[in-house]
Short mmCIF file of C-alpha atoms and ligand atoms in Angstrom, two decimals:
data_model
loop_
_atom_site.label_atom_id
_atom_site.label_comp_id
_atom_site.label_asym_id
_atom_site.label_seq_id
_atom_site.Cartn_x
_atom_site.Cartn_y
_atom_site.Cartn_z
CA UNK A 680 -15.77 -1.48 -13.42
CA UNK A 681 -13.56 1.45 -14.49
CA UNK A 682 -13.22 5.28 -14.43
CA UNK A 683 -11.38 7.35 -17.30
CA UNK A 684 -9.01 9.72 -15.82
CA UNK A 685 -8.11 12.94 -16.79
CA UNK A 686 -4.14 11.80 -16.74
CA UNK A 687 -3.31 15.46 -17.37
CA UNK A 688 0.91 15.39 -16.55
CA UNK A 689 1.50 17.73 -13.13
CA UNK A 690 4.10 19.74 -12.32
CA UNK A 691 6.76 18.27 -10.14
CA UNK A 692 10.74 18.99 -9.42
CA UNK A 693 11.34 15.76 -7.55
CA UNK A 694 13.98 14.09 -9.50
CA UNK A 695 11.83 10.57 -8.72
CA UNK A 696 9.26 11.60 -10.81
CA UNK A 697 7.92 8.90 -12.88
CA UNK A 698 8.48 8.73 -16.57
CA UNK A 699 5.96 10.82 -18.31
CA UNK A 700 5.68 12.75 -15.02
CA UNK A 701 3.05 12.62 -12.02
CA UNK A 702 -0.97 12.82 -13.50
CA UNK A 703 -4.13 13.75 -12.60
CA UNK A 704 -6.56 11.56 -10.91
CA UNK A 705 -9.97 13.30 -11.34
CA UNK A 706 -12.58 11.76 -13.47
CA UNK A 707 -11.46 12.62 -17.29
CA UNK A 708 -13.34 15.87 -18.41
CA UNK A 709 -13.51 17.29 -14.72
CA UNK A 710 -13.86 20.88 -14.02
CA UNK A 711 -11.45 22.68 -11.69
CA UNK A 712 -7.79 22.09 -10.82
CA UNK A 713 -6.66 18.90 -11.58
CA UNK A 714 -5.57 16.65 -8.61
CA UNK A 715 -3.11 13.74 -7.98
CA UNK A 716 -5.07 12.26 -4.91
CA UNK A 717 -8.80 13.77 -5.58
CA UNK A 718 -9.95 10.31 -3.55
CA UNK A 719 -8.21 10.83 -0.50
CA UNK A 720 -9.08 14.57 -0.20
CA UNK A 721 -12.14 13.90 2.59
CA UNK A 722 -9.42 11.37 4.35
CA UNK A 723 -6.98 14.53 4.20
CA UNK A 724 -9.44 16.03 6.35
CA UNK A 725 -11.13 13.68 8.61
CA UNK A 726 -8.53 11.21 9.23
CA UNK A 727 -4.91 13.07 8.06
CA UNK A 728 -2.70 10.15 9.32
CA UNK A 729 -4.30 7.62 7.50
CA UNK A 730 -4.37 9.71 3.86
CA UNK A 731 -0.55 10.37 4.28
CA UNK A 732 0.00 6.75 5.17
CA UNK A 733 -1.89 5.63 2.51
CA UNK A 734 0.27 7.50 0.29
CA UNK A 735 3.43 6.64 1.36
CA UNK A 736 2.38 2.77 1.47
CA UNK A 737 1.09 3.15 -1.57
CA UNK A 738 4.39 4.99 -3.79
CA UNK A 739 6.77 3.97 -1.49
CA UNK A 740 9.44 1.21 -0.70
CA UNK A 741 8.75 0.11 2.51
CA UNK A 742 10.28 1.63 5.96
CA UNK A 743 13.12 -0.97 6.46
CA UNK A 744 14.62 -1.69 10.21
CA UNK A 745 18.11 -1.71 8.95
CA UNK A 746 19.79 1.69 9.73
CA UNK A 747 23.50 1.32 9.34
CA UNK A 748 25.07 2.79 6.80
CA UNK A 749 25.11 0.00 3.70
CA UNK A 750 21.41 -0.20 4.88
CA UNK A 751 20.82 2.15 1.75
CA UNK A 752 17.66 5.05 1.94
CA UNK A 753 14.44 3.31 3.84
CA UNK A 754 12.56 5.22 2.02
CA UNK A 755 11.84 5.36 -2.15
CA UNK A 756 9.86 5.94 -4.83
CA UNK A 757 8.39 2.29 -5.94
CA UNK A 758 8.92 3.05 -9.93
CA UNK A 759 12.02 4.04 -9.44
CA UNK A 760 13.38 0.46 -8.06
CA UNK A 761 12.71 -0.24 -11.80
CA UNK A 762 15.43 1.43 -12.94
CA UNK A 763 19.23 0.16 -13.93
CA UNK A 764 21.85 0.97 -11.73
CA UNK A 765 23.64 3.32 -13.85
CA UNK A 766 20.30 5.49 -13.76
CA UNK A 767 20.14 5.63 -10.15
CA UNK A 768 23.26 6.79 -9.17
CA UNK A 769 22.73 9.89 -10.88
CA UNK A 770 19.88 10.30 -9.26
CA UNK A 771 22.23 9.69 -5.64
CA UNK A 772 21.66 6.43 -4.90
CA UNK A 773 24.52 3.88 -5.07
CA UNK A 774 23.02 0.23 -5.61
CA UNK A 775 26.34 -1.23 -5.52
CA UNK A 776 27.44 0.19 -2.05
CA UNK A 777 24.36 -2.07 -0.77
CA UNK A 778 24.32 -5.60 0.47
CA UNK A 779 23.21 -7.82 -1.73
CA UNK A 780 20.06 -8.62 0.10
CA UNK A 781 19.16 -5.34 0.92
CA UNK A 782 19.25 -4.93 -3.16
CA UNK A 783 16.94 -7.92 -3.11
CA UNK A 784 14.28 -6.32 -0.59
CA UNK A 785 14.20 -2.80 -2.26
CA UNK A 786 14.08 -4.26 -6.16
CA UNK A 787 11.12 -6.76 -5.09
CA UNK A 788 9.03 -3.24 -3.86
CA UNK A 789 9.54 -1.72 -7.44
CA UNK A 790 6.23 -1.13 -9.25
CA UNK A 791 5.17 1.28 -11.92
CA UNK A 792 3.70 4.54 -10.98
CA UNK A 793 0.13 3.78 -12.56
CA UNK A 794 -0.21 0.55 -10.12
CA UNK A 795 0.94 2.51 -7.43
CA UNK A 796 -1.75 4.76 -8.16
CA UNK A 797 -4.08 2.05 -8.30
CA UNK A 798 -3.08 0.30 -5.17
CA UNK A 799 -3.67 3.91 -3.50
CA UNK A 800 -7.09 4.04 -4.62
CA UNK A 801 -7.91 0.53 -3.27
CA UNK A 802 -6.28 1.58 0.26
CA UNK A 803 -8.85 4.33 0.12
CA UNK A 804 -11.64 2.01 -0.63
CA UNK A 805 -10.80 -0.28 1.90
CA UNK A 806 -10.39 2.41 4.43
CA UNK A 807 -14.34 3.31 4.12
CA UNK A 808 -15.13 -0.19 4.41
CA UNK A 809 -13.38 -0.04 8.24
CA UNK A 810 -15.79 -0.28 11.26
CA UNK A 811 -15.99 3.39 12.70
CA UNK A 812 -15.22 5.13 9.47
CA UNK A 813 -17.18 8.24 8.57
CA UNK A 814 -18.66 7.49 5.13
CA UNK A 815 -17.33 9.02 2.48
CA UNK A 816 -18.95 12.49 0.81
CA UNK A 817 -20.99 11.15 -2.69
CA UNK A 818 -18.31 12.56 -5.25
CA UNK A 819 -15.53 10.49 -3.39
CA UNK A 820 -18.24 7.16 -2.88
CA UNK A 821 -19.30 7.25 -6.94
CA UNK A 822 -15.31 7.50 -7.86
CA UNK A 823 -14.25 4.87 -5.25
CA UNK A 824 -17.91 2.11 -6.26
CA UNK A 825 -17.04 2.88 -10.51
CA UNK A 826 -13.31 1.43 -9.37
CA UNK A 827 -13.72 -1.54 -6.85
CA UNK A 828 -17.82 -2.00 -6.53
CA UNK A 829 -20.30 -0.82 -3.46
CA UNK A 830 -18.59 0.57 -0.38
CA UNK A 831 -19.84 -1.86 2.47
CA UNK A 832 -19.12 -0.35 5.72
CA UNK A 833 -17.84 -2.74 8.54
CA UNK A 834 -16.82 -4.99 6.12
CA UNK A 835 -13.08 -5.01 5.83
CA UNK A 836 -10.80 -7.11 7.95
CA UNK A 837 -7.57 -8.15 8.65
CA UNK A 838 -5.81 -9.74 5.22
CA UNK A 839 -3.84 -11.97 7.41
CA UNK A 840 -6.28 -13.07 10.53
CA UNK A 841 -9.99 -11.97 9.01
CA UNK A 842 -10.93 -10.46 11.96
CA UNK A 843 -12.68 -7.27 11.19
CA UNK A 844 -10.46 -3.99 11.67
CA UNK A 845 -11.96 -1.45 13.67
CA UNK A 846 -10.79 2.57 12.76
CA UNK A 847 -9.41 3.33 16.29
CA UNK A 848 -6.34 0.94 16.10
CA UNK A 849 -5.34 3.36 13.05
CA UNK A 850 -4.43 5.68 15.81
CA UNK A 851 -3.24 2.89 18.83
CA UNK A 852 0.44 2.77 18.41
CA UNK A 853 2.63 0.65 20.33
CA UNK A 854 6.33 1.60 20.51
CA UNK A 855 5.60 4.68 17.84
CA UNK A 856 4.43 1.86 15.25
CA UNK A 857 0.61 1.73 14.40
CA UNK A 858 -1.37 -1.52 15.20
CA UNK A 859 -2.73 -1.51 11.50
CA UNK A 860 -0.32 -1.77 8.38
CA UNK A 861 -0.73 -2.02 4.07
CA UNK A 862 -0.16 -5.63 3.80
CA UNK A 863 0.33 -7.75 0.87
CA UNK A 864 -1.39 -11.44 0.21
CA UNK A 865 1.98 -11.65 -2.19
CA UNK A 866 4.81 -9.85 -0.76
CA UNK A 867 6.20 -9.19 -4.32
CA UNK A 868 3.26 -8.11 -6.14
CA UNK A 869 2.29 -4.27 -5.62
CA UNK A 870 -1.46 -4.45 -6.87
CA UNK A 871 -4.26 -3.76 -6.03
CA UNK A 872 -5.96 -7.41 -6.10
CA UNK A 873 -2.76 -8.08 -3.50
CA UNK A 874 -2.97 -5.17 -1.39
CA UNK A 875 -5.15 -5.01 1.91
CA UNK A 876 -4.85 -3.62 5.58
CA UNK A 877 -3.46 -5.79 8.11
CA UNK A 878 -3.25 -6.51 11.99
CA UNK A 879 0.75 -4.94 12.82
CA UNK A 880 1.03 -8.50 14.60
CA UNK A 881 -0.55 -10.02 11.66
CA UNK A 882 1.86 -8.71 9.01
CA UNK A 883 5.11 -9.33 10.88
CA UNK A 884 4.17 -13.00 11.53
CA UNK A 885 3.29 -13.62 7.65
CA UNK A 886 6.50 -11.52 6.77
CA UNK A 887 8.08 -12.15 3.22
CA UNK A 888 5.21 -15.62 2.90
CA UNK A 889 2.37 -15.67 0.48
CA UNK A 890 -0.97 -15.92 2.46
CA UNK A 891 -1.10 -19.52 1.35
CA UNK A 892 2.86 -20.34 2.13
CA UNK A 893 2.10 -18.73 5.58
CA UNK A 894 -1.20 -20.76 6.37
CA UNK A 895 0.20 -23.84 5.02
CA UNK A 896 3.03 -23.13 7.50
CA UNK A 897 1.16 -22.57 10.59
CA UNK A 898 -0.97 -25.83 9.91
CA UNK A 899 2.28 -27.60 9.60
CA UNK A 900 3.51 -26.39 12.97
CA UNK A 901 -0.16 -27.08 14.84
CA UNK A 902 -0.59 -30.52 13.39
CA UNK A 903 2.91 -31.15 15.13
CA UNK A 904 1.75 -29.89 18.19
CA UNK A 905 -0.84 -32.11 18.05
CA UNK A 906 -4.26 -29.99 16.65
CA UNK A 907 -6.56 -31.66 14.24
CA UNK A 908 -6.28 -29.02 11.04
CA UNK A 909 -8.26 -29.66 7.41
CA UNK A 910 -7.29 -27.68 4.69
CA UNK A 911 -10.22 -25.37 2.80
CA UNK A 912 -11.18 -26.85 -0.99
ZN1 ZN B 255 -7.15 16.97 -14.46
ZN1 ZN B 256 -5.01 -9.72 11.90
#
C-alpha cells in the first residue's frame, strides 16, 4: 500500500526545522493549499486533544519526569536528536551540560522527520480503529486505507495488555496524565510498524523493555510465584 505525496517544502521559522524543511502531506497533485497534517484535520475538530497529542508524540522527544536543571529541555524535535553536538548548541541546546544518561534517553528518541511523519499517520489510523470513535469523513478514510489497509472500527487495543481501548479514557486523566499513551513495541525504534496506543499503566510497567523482553519478564516472575505459564510458538 502507498500514497504519493505532494512533499511541496512549507514555510517555517522554527530553527528545528528539518533538513530540506517541513512538507506537504496531501495526496501528490492535490488542489488547494497544501497541508502538513491533511489526516488529522477531522481529529482537529472532533477530538482536538487527541490530534495535538498525536502530533507531539509523533515529532517529539518524549515528556521526561526529570526537571532539575541538567535535566536538559523535555521537550524536542525527534530529527533533531540526530544531530552532532556542535550543531545543537547553536541551535541553544548544550548536550554536554547533560548527564550522561539523560544524553542516552533523548539520542535513543531521535528519528528522521519523514518517519515521524509516518508514525503520525499510523497514530491517526489507529485512532479510528478505537471503540467510540466517530468514523472518519471518506477523503481522510481513502488516505488513511491506501497507507495502512481497511479502517476496522473497535479493533485497536492496548499494545502492551490487548485489551481493546475504548475513546473515553483519551479524556480520563488521573493526576493531569491521560490513561492512554503512544507506546512503542521497541522503545528505540520510532516507526510506524513499532508504534501503537497503550494503557498509561501498561506503558510505565513495560518502560524502556521490548514487548518480548517485558513478557518474557513477567513469565519469569509468575512462574516463581508459582503460576503454570507456556510460552506462544
Ligand atoms: Zn501540497
Ligand atoms: Zn493495556
Amino acid at each position: 500500500m502507498s500514497l504519493e505525496f505532494c512533499s511541496k517544502p512549507l514555510s517555517s521559522r522554527s530553527k528545528f526545522k528539518p533538513k530540506g524543511g517541513h512538507r506537504c502531506y496531501l495526496p501528490k497533485d492535490h488542489k488547494g493549499k497544501c497541508s502538513e497534517f491533511p489526516f488529522l484535520a477531522h481529529l482537529v475538530k472532533y477530538a482536538p486533544r487527541v490530534a495535538k497529542k498525536i502530533v507531539r508524540d509523533s515529532i517529539m522527544t518524549t515528556g521526561a519526569a526529570w526537571k532539575s536543571e541538567d535535566a536538559g529541555p523535555n521537550r524536542i524535535r525527534r530529527w533533531a536528536m540526530l544531530l552532532p553536538d556542535a550543531e545543537l548548541l547553536k541551535l541553544g541546546i548544550n548536550m554536554s551540560k547533560l548527564k550522561p544518561i539523560i544524553v542516552s534517553k533523548l539520542r535513543e528518541k531521535a528519528a528522521e522527520y519523514g518517519a515521524c511523519m509516518s508514525v503520525a499517520q499510523k497514530l491517526a489510523w489507529l485512532t479510528y480503529g478505537i471503540e467510540g470513535c466517530e468514523a472518519p469523513p471518506d477523503p481522510i478514510r481513502q488516505y488513511l486505507e491506501a497507507l495502512f489497509g481497511r479502517i476496522m472500527p473497535n479493533t485497536t487495543t492496548c499494545l502492551v495488555c490487548k485489551k481493546p481501548i475504548s475513546f473515553a479514557l483519551f479524556h480520563t486523566a488521573q493526576r493531569g496524565k491521560a490513561e492512554i499513551e503512544t507506546s512503542h513495541s521497541n522503545p528505540r525504534l520510532h516507526t510506524t510498524v513499532n508504534i501503537g496506543f497503550a494503557h498509561r499503566a501498561c506503558n510505565i510497567a513495560q518502560g524502556n523493555k521490548t514487548l518480548e523482553e517485558f513478557y518474557d519478564w513477567i513469565a519469569e516472575i509468575l512462574l516463581r510465584v508459582g503460576y503454570t505459564v507456556t510460552k506462544p510458538s
